[in-house]
PDB file of C-alpha atoms and ligand atoms in Angstrom:
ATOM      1  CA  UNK A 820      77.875 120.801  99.292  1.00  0.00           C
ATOM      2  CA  UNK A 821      79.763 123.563 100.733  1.00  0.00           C
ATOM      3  CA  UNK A 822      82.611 124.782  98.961  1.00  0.00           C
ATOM      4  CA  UNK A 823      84.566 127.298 101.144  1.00  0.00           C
ATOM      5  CA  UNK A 824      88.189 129.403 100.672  1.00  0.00           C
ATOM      6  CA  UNK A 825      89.061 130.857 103.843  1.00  0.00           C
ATOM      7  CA  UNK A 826      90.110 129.237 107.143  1.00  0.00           C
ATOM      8  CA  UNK A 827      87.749 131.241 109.352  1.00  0.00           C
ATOM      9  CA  UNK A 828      84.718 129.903 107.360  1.00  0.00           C
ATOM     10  CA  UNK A 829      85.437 126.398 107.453  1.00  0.00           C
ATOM     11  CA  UNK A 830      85.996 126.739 110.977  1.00  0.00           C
ATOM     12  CA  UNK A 831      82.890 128.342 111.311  1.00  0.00           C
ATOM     13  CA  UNK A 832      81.129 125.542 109.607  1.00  0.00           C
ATOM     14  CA  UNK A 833      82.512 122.703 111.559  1.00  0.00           C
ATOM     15  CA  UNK A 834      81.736 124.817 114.838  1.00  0.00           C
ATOM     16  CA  UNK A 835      78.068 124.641 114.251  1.00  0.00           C
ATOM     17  CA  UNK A 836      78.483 120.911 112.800  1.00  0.00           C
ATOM     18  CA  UNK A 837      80.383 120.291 116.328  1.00  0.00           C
ATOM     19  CA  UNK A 838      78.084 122.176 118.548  1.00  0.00           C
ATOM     20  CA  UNK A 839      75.532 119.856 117.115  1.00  0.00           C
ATOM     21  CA  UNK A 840      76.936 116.759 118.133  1.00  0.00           C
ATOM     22  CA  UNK A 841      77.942 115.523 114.872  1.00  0.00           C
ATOM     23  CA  UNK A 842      81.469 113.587 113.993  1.00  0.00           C
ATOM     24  CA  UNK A 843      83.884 114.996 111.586  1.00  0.00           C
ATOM     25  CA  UNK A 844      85.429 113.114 109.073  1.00  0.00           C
ATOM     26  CA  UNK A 845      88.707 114.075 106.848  1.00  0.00           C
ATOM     27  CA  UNK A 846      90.292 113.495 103.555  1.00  0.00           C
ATOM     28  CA  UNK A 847      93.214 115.589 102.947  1.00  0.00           C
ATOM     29  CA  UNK A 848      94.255 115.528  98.602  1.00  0.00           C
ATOM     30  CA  UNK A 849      95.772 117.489  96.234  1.00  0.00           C
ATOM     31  CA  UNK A 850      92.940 117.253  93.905  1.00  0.00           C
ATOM     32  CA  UNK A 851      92.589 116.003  90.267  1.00  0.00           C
ATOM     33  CA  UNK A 852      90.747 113.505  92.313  1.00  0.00           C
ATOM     34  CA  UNK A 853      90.116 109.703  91.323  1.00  0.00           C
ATOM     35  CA  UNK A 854      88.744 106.900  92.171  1.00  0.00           C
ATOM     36  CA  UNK A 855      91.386 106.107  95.132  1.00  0.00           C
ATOM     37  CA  UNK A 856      90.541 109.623  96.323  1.00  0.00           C
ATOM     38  CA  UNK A 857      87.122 108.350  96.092  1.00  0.00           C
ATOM     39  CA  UNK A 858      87.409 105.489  98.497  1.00  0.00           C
ATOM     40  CA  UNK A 859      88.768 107.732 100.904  1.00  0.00           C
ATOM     41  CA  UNK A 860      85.644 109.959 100.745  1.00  0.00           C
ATOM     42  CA  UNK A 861      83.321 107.037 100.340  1.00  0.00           C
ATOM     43  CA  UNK A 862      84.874 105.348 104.078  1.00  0.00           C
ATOM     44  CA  UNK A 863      84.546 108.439 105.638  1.00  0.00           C
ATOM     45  CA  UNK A 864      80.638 108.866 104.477  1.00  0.00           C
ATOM     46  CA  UNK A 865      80.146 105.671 106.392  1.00  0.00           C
ATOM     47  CA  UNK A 866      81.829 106.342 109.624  1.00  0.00           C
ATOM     48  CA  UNK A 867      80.995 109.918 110.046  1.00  0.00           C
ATOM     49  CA  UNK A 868      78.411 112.566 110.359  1.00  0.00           C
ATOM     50  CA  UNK A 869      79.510 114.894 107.884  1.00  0.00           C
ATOM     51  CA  UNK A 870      82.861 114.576 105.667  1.00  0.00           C
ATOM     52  CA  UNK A 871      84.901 117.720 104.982  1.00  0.00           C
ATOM     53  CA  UNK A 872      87.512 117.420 101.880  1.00  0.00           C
ATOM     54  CA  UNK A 873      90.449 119.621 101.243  1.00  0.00           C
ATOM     55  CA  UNK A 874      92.139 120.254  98.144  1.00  0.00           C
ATOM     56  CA  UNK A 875      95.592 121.895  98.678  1.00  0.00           C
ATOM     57  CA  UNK A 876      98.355 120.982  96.300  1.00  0.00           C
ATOM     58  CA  UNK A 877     100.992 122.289  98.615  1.00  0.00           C
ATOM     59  CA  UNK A 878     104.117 123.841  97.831  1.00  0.00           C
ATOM     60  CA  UNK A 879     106.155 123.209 100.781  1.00  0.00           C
ATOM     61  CA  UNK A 880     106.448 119.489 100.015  1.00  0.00           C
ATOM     62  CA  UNK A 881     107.490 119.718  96.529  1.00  0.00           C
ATOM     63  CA  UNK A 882     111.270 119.727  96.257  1.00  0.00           C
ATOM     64  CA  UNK A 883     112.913 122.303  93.701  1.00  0.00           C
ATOM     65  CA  UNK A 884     113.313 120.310  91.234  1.00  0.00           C
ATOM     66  CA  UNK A 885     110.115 118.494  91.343  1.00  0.00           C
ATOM     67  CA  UNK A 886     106.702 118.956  89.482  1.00  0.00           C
ATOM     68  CA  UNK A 887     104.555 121.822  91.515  1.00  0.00           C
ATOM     69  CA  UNK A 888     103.751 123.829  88.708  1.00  0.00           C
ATOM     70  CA  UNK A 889     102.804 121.267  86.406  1.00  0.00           C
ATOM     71  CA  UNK A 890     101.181 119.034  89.034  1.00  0.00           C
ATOM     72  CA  UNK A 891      97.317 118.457  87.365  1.00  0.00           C
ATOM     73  CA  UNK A 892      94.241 121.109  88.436  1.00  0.00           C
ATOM     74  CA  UNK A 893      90.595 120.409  87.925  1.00  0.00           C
ATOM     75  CA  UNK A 894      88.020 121.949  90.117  1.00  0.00           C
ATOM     76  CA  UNK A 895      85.344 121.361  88.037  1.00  0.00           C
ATOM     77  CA  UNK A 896      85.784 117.789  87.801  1.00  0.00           C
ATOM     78  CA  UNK A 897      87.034 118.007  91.182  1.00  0.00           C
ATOM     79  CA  UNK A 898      83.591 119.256  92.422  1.00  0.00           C
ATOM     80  CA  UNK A 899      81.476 116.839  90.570  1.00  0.00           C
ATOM     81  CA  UNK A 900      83.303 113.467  92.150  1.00  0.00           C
ATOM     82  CA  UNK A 901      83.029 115.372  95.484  1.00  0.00           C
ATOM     83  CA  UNK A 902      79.440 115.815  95.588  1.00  0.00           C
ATOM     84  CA  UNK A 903      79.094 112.311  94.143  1.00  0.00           C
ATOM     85  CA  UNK A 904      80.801 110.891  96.875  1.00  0.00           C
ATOM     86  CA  UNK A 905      78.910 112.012  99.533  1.00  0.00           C
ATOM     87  CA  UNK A 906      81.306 115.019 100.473  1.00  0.00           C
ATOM     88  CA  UNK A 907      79.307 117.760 102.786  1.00  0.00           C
ATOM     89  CA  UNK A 908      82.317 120.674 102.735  1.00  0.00           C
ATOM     90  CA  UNK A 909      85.295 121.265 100.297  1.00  0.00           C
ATOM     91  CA  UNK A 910      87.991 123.414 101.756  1.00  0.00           C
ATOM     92  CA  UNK A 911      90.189 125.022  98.876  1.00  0.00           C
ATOM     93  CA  UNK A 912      91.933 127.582 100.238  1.00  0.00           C
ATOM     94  CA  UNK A 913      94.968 129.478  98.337  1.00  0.00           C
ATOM     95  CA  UNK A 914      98.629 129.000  99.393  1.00  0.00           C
ATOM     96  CA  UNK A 915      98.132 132.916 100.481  1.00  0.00           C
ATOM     97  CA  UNK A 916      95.807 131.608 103.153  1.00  0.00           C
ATOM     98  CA  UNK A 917      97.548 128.606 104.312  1.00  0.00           C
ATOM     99  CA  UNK A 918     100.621 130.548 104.653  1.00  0.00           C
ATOM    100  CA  UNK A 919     101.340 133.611 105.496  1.00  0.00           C
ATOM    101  CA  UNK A 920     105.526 134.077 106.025  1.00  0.00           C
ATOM    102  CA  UNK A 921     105.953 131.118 107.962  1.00  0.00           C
ATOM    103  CA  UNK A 922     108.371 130.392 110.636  1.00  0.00           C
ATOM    104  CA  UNK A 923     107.683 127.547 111.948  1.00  0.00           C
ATOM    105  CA  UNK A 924     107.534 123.567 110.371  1.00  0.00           C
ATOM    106  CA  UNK A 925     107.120 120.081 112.196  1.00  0.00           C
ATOM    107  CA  UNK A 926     109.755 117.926 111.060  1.00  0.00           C
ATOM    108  CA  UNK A 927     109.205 113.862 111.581  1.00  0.00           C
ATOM    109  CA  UNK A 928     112.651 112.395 112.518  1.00  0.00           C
ATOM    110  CA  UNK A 929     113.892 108.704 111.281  1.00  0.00           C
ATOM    111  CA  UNK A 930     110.475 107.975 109.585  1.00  0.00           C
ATOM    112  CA  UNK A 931     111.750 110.306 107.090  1.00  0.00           C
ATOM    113  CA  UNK A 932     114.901 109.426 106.502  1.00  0.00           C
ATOM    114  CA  UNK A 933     113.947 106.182 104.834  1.00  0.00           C
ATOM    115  CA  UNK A 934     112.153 105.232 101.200  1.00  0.00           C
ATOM    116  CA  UNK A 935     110.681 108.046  99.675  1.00  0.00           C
ATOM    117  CA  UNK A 936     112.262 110.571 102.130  1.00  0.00           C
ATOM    118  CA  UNK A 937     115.934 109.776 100.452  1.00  0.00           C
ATOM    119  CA  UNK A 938     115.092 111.668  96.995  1.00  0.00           C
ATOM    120  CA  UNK A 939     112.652 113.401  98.661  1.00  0.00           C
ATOM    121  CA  UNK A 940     114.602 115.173 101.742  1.00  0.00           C
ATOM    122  CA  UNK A 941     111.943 118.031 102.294  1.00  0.00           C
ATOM    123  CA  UNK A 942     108.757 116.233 101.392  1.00  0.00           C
ATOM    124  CA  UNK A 943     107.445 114.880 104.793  1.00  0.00           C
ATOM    125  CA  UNK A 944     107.918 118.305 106.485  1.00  0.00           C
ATOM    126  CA  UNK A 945     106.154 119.624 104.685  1.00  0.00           C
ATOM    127  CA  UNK A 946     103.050 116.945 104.559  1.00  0.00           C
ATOM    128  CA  UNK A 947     103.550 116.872 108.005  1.00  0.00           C
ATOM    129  CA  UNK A 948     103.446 120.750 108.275  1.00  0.00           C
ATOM    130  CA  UNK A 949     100.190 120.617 106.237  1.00  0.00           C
ATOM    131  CA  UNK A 950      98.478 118.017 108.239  1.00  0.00           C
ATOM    132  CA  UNK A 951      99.289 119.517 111.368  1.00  0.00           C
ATOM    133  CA  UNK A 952      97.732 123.016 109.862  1.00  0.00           C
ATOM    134  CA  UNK A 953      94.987 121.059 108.574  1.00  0.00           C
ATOM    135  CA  UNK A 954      93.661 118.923 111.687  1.00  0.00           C
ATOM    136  CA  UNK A 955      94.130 122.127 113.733  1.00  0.00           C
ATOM    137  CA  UNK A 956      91.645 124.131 111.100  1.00  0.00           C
ATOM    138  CA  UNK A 957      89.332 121.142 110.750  1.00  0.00           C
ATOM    139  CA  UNK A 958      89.520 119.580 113.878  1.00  0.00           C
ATOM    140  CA  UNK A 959      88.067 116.221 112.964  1.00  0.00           C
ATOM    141  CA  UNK A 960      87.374 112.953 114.662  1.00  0.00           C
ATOM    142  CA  UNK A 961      89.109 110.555 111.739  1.00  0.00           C
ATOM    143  CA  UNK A 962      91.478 111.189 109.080  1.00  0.00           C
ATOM    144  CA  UNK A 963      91.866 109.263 106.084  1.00  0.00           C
ATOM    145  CA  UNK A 964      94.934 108.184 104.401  1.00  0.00           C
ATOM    146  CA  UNK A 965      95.677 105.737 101.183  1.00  0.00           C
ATOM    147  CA  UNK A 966      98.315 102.882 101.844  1.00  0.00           C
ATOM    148  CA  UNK A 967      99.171 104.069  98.442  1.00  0.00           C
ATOM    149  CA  UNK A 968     101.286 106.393 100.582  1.00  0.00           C
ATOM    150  CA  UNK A 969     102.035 103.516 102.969  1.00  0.00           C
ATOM    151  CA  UNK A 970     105.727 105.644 104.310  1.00  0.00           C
ATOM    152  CA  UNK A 971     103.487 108.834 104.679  1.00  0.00           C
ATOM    153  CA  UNK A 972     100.459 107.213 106.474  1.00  0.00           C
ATOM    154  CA  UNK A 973     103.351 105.519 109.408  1.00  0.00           C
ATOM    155  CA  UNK A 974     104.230 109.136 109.676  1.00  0.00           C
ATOM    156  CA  UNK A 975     100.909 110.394 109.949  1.00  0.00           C
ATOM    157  CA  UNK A 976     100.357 107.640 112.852  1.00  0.00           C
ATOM    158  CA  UNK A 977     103.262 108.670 114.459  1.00  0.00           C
ATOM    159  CA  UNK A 978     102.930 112.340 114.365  1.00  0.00           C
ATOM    160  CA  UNK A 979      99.276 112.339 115.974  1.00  0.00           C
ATOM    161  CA  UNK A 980     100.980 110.053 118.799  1.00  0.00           C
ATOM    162  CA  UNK A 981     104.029 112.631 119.450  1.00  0.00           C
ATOM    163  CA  UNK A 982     101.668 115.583 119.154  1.00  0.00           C
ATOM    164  CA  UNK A 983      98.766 114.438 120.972  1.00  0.00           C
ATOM    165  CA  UNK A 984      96.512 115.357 118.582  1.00  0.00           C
ATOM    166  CA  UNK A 985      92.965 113.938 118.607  1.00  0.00           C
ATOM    167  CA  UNK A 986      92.064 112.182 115.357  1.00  0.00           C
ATOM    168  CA  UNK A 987      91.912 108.655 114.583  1.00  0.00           C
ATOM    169  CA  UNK A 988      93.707 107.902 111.481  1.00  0.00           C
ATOM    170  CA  UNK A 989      91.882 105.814 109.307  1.00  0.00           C
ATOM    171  CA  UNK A 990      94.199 103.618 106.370  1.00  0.00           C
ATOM    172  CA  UNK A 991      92.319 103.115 102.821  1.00  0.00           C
ATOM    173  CA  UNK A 992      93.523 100.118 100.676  1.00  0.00           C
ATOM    174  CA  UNK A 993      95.168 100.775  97.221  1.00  0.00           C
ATOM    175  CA  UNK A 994      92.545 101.127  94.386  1.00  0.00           C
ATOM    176  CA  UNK A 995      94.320  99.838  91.308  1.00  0.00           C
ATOM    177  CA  UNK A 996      93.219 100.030  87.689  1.00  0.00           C
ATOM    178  CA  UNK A 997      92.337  97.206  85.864  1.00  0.00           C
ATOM    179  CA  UNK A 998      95.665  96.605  85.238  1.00  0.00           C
ATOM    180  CA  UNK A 999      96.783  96.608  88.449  1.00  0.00           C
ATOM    181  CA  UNK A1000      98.853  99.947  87.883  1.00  0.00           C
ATOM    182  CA  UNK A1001      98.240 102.066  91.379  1.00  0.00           C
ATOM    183  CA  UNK A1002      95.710 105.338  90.567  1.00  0.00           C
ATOM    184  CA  UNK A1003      97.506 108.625  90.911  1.00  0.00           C
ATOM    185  CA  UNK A1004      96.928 112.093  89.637  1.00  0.00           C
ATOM    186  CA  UNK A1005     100.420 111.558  87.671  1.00  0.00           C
ATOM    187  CA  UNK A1006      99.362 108.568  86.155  1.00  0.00           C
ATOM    188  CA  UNK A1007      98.399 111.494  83.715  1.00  0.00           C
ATOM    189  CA  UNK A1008     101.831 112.304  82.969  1.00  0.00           C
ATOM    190  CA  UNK A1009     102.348 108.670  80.909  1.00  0.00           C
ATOM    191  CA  UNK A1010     102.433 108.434  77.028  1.00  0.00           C
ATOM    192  CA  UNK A1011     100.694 105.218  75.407  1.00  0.00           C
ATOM    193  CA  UNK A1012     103.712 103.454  75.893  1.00  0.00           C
ATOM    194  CA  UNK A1013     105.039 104.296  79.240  1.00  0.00           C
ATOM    195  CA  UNK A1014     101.853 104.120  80.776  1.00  0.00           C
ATOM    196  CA  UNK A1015     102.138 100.431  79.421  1.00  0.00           C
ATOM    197  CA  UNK A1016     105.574 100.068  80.930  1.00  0.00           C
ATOM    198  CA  UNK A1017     104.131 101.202  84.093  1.00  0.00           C
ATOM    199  CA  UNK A1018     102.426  98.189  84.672  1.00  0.00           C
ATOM    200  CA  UNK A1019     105.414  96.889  85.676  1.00  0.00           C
ATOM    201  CA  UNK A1020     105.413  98.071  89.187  1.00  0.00           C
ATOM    202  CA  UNK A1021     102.151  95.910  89.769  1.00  0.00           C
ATOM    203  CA  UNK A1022     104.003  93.050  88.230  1.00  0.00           C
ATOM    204  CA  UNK A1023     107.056  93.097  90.846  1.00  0.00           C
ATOM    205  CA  UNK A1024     104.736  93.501  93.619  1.00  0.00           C
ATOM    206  CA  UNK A1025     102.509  90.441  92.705  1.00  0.00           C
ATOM    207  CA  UNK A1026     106.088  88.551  92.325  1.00  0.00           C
ATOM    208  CA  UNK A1027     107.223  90.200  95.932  1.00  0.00           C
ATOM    209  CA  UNK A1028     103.701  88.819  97.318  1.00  0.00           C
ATOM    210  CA  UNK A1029     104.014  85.707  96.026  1.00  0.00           C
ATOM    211  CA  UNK A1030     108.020  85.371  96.916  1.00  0.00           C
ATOM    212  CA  UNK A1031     107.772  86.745 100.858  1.00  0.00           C
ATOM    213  CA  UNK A1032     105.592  83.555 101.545  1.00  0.00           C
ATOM    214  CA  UNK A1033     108.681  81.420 101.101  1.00  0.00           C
ATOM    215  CA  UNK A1034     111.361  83.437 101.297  1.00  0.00           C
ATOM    216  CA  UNK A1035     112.340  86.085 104.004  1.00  0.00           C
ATOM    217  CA  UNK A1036     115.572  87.136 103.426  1.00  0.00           C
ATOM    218  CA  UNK A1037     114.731  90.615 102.378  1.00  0.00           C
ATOM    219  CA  UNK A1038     117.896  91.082  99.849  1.00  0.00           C
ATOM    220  CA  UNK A1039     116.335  87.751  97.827  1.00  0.00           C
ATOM    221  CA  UNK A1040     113.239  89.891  97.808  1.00  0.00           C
ATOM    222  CA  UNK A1041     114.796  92.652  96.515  1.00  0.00           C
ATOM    223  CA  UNK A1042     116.814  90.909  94.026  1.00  0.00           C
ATOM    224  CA  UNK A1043     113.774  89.399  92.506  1.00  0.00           C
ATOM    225  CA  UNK A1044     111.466  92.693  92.095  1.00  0.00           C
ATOM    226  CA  UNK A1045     114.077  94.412  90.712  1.00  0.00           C
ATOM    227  CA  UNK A1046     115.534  91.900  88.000  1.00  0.00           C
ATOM    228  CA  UNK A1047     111.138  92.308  86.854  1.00  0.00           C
ATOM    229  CA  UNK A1048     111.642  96.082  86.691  1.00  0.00           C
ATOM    230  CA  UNK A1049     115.031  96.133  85.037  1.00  0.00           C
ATOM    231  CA  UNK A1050     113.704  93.885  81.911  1.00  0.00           C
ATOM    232  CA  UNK A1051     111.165  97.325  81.464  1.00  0.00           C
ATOM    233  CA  UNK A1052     113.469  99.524  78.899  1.00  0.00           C
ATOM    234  CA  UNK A1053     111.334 102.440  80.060  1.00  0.00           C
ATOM    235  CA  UNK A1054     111.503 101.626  84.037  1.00  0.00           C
ATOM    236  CA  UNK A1055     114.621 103.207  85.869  1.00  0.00           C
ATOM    237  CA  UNK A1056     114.178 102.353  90.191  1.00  0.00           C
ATOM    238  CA  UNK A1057     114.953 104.924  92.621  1.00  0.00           C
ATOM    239  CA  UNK A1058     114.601 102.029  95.348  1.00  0.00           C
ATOM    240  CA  UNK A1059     113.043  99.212  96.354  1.00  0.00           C
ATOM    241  CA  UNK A1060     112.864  98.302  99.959  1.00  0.00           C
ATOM    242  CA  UNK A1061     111.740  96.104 102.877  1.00  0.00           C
ATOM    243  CA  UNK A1062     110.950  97.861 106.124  1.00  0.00           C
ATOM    244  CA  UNK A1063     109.570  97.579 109.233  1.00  0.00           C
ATOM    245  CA  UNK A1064     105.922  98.712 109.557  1.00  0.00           C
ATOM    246  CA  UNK A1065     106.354 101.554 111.859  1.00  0.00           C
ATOM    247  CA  UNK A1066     109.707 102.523 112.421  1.00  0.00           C
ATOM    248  CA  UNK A1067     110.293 102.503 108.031  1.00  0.00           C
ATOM    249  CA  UNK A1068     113.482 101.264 108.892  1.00  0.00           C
ATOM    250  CA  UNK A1069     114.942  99.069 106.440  1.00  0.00           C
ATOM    251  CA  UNK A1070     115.135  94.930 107.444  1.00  0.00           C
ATOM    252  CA  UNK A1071     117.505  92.455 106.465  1.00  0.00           C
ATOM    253  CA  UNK A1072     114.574  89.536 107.676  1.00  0.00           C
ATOM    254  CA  UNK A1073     110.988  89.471 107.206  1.00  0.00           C
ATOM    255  CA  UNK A1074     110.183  88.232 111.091  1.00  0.00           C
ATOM    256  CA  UNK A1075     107.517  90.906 111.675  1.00  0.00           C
ATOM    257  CA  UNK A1076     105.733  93.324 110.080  1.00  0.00           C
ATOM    258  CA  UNK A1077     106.743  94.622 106.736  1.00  0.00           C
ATOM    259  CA  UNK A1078     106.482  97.100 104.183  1.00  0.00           C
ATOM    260  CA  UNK A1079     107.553  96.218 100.846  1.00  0.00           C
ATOM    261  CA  UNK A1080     107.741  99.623  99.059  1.00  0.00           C
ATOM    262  CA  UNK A1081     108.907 100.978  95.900  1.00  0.00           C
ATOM    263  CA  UNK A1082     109.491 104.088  93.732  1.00  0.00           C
ATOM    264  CA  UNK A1083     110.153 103.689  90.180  1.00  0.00           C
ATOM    265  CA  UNK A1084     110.730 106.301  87.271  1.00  0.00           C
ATOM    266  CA  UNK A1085     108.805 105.631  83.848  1.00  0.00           C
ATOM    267  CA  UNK A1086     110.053 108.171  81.844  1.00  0.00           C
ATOM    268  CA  UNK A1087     110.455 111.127  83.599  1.00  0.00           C
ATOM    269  CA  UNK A1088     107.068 110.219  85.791  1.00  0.00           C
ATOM    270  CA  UNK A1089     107.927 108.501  89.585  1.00  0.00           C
ATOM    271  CA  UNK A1090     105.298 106.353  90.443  1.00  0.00           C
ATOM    272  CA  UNK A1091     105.109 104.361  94.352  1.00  0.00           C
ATOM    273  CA  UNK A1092     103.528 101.159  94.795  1.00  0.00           C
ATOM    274  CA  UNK A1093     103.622  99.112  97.473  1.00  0.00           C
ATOM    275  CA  UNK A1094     102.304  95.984 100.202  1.00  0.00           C
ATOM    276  CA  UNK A1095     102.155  95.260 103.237  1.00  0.00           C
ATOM    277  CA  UNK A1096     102.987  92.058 104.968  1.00  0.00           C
ATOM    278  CA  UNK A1097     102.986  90.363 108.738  1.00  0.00           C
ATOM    279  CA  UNK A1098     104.425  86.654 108.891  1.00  0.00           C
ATOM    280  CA  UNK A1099     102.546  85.691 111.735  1.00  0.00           C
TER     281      UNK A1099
HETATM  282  P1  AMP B1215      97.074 113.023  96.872  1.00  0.00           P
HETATM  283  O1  AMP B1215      95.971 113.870  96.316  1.00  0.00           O
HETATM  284  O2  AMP B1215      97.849 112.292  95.844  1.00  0.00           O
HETATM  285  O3  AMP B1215      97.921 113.774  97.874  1.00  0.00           O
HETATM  286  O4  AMP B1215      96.347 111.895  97.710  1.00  0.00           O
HETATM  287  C1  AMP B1215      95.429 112.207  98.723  1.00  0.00           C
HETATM  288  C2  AMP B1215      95.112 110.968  99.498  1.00  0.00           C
HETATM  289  O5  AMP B1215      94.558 109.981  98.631  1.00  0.00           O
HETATM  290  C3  AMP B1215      96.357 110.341 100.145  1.00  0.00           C
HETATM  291  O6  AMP B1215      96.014 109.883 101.441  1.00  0.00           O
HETATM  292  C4  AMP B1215      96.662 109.206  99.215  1.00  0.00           C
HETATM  293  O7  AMP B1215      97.332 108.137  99.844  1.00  0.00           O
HETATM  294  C5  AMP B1215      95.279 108.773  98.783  1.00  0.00           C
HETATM  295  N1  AMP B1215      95.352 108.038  97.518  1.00  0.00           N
HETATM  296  C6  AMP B1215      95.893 108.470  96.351  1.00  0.00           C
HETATM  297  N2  AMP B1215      95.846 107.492  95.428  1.00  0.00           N
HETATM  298  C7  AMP B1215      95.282 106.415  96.017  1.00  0.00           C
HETATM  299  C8  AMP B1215      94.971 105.084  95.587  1.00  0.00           C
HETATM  300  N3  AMP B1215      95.244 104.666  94.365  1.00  0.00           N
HETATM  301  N4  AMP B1215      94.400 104.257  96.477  1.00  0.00           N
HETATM  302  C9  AMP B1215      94.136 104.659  97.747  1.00  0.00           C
HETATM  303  N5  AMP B1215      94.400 105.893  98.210  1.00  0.00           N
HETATM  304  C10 AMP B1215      94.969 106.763  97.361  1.00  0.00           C
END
């Protein structure tokens, strides 16, 4: 496995990877990888010729406030789950070399606006300033994205379609822990207890799954996940929503396809979790 810094020598690498006729595939993280970041890596050894993974915890889409510094680092570990998986090239380069006084940012309209992008107002600009930077470095055939991230895949979607650029974006299921809570690098930020409360998320979503069957009147929905996350002493919501699959725009009916998305505080740690659903 290839473990390269600088733009010009992952470039160089996928050239002669290119000029050979092989397919690219893509994982974008920011490290402290996992077994979620694992199924990523693990589609993309199937459907492509050679897999290139970059780890880039990236300022521009933290918020002030929010946890860049602290956010978890292990390249060691890192390393080891990335040659496990199958992974041919790791691209790590420094914020220095992504960025170098930048002018210029691609900003998704509307898709942002919604869920995550309320607390959040810079976020997606800047995961959609990365991508962009990213697919234009790596140039691969497929990307691959968690539905963990279900508001930032849409976006994704949409911002290859506006841009014209040519990758296939490829969606990865949730892996969940035994448990059911969602795997994250800031699962690591939960105490004994809270990272017992956290199960709580899963528990709402099971009872949203379960509900939406029945029931599509979205604010019934609502009511019912969040009455399960209130009785958590530990659990404080940011939101919980039902919107449409592509535009993220909330509905007030579940007629066609959903998502059913949520961000919740445990402690001072905001975990997502979410599901998708399509009546017909
Ligand atoms: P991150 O390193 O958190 O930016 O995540 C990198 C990629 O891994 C994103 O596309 C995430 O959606 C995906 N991912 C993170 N956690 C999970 C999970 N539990 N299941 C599936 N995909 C995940």
């Amino acid at each position: 496995m290839y473990i390269v810094h600088t733009i010009q020598d992952i470039r160089k690498l996928v050239s002669v990877w290119k000029a050979e006729g092989l397919t690219i595939g893509f994982v974008p993280t920011m490290g402290y990888l996992h077994e979620g970041h694992a199924a990523l890596l693990q589609q993309a050894r199937q459907e492509n010729d050679r897999v290139v993974l970059s780890i880039f915890v990236n300022p521009s889409q933290f918020g002030p406030q929010e946890d860049l510094d602290s956010y978890p680092r292990d390249i060691k570990a890192d390393t080891k789950l990335a040659s496990a998986n199958g992974v041919d090239a790791m691209f790590v380069p420094t914020v220095d070399e992504l960025y170098v006084d930048p002018k210029t940012s691609v900003h998704i309209q509307d898709l942002s606006a919604t869920l995550c992008g309320v607390s959040r107002p810079i976020h997606f600009t800047g995961v959609c300033t990365v991508v962009t930077k990213l697919f234009n470095i790596i140039n691969p055939d497929r990307a691959y994205f968690g539905e963990k991230d279900a508001q930032q895949l849409a976006i994704i979607r949409k911002l290859v379609v506006d841009l014209n650029i040519p990758v296939d974006i490829v969606g990865v299921p949730i892996v969940r822990e035994p448990d059911g809570l969602a795997r994250s690098s800031r699962n690591t930020y939960l105490s004994p207890d809270e990272r017992k409360a956290a199960t709580v998320l899963y528990k709402a979503i099971l009872e949203g799954k379960r509900m939406v069957e029945a029931q599509r009147d979205a604010s019934v929905l609502i009511a019912a996940m969040t009455h399960i996350i209130d009785e958590e002493p530990l659990a404080r919501i940011d939101y919980i929503s039902i919107v449409d699959q592509y535009t993220m725009q909330p509905v007030e009916q579940v007629e066609g396809a959903v998502l059913v998305a949520m961000a919740v505080y445990i402690g001072h740690t905001r975990l997502i979790d979410n599901f998708s659903y399509d009546p017909s």
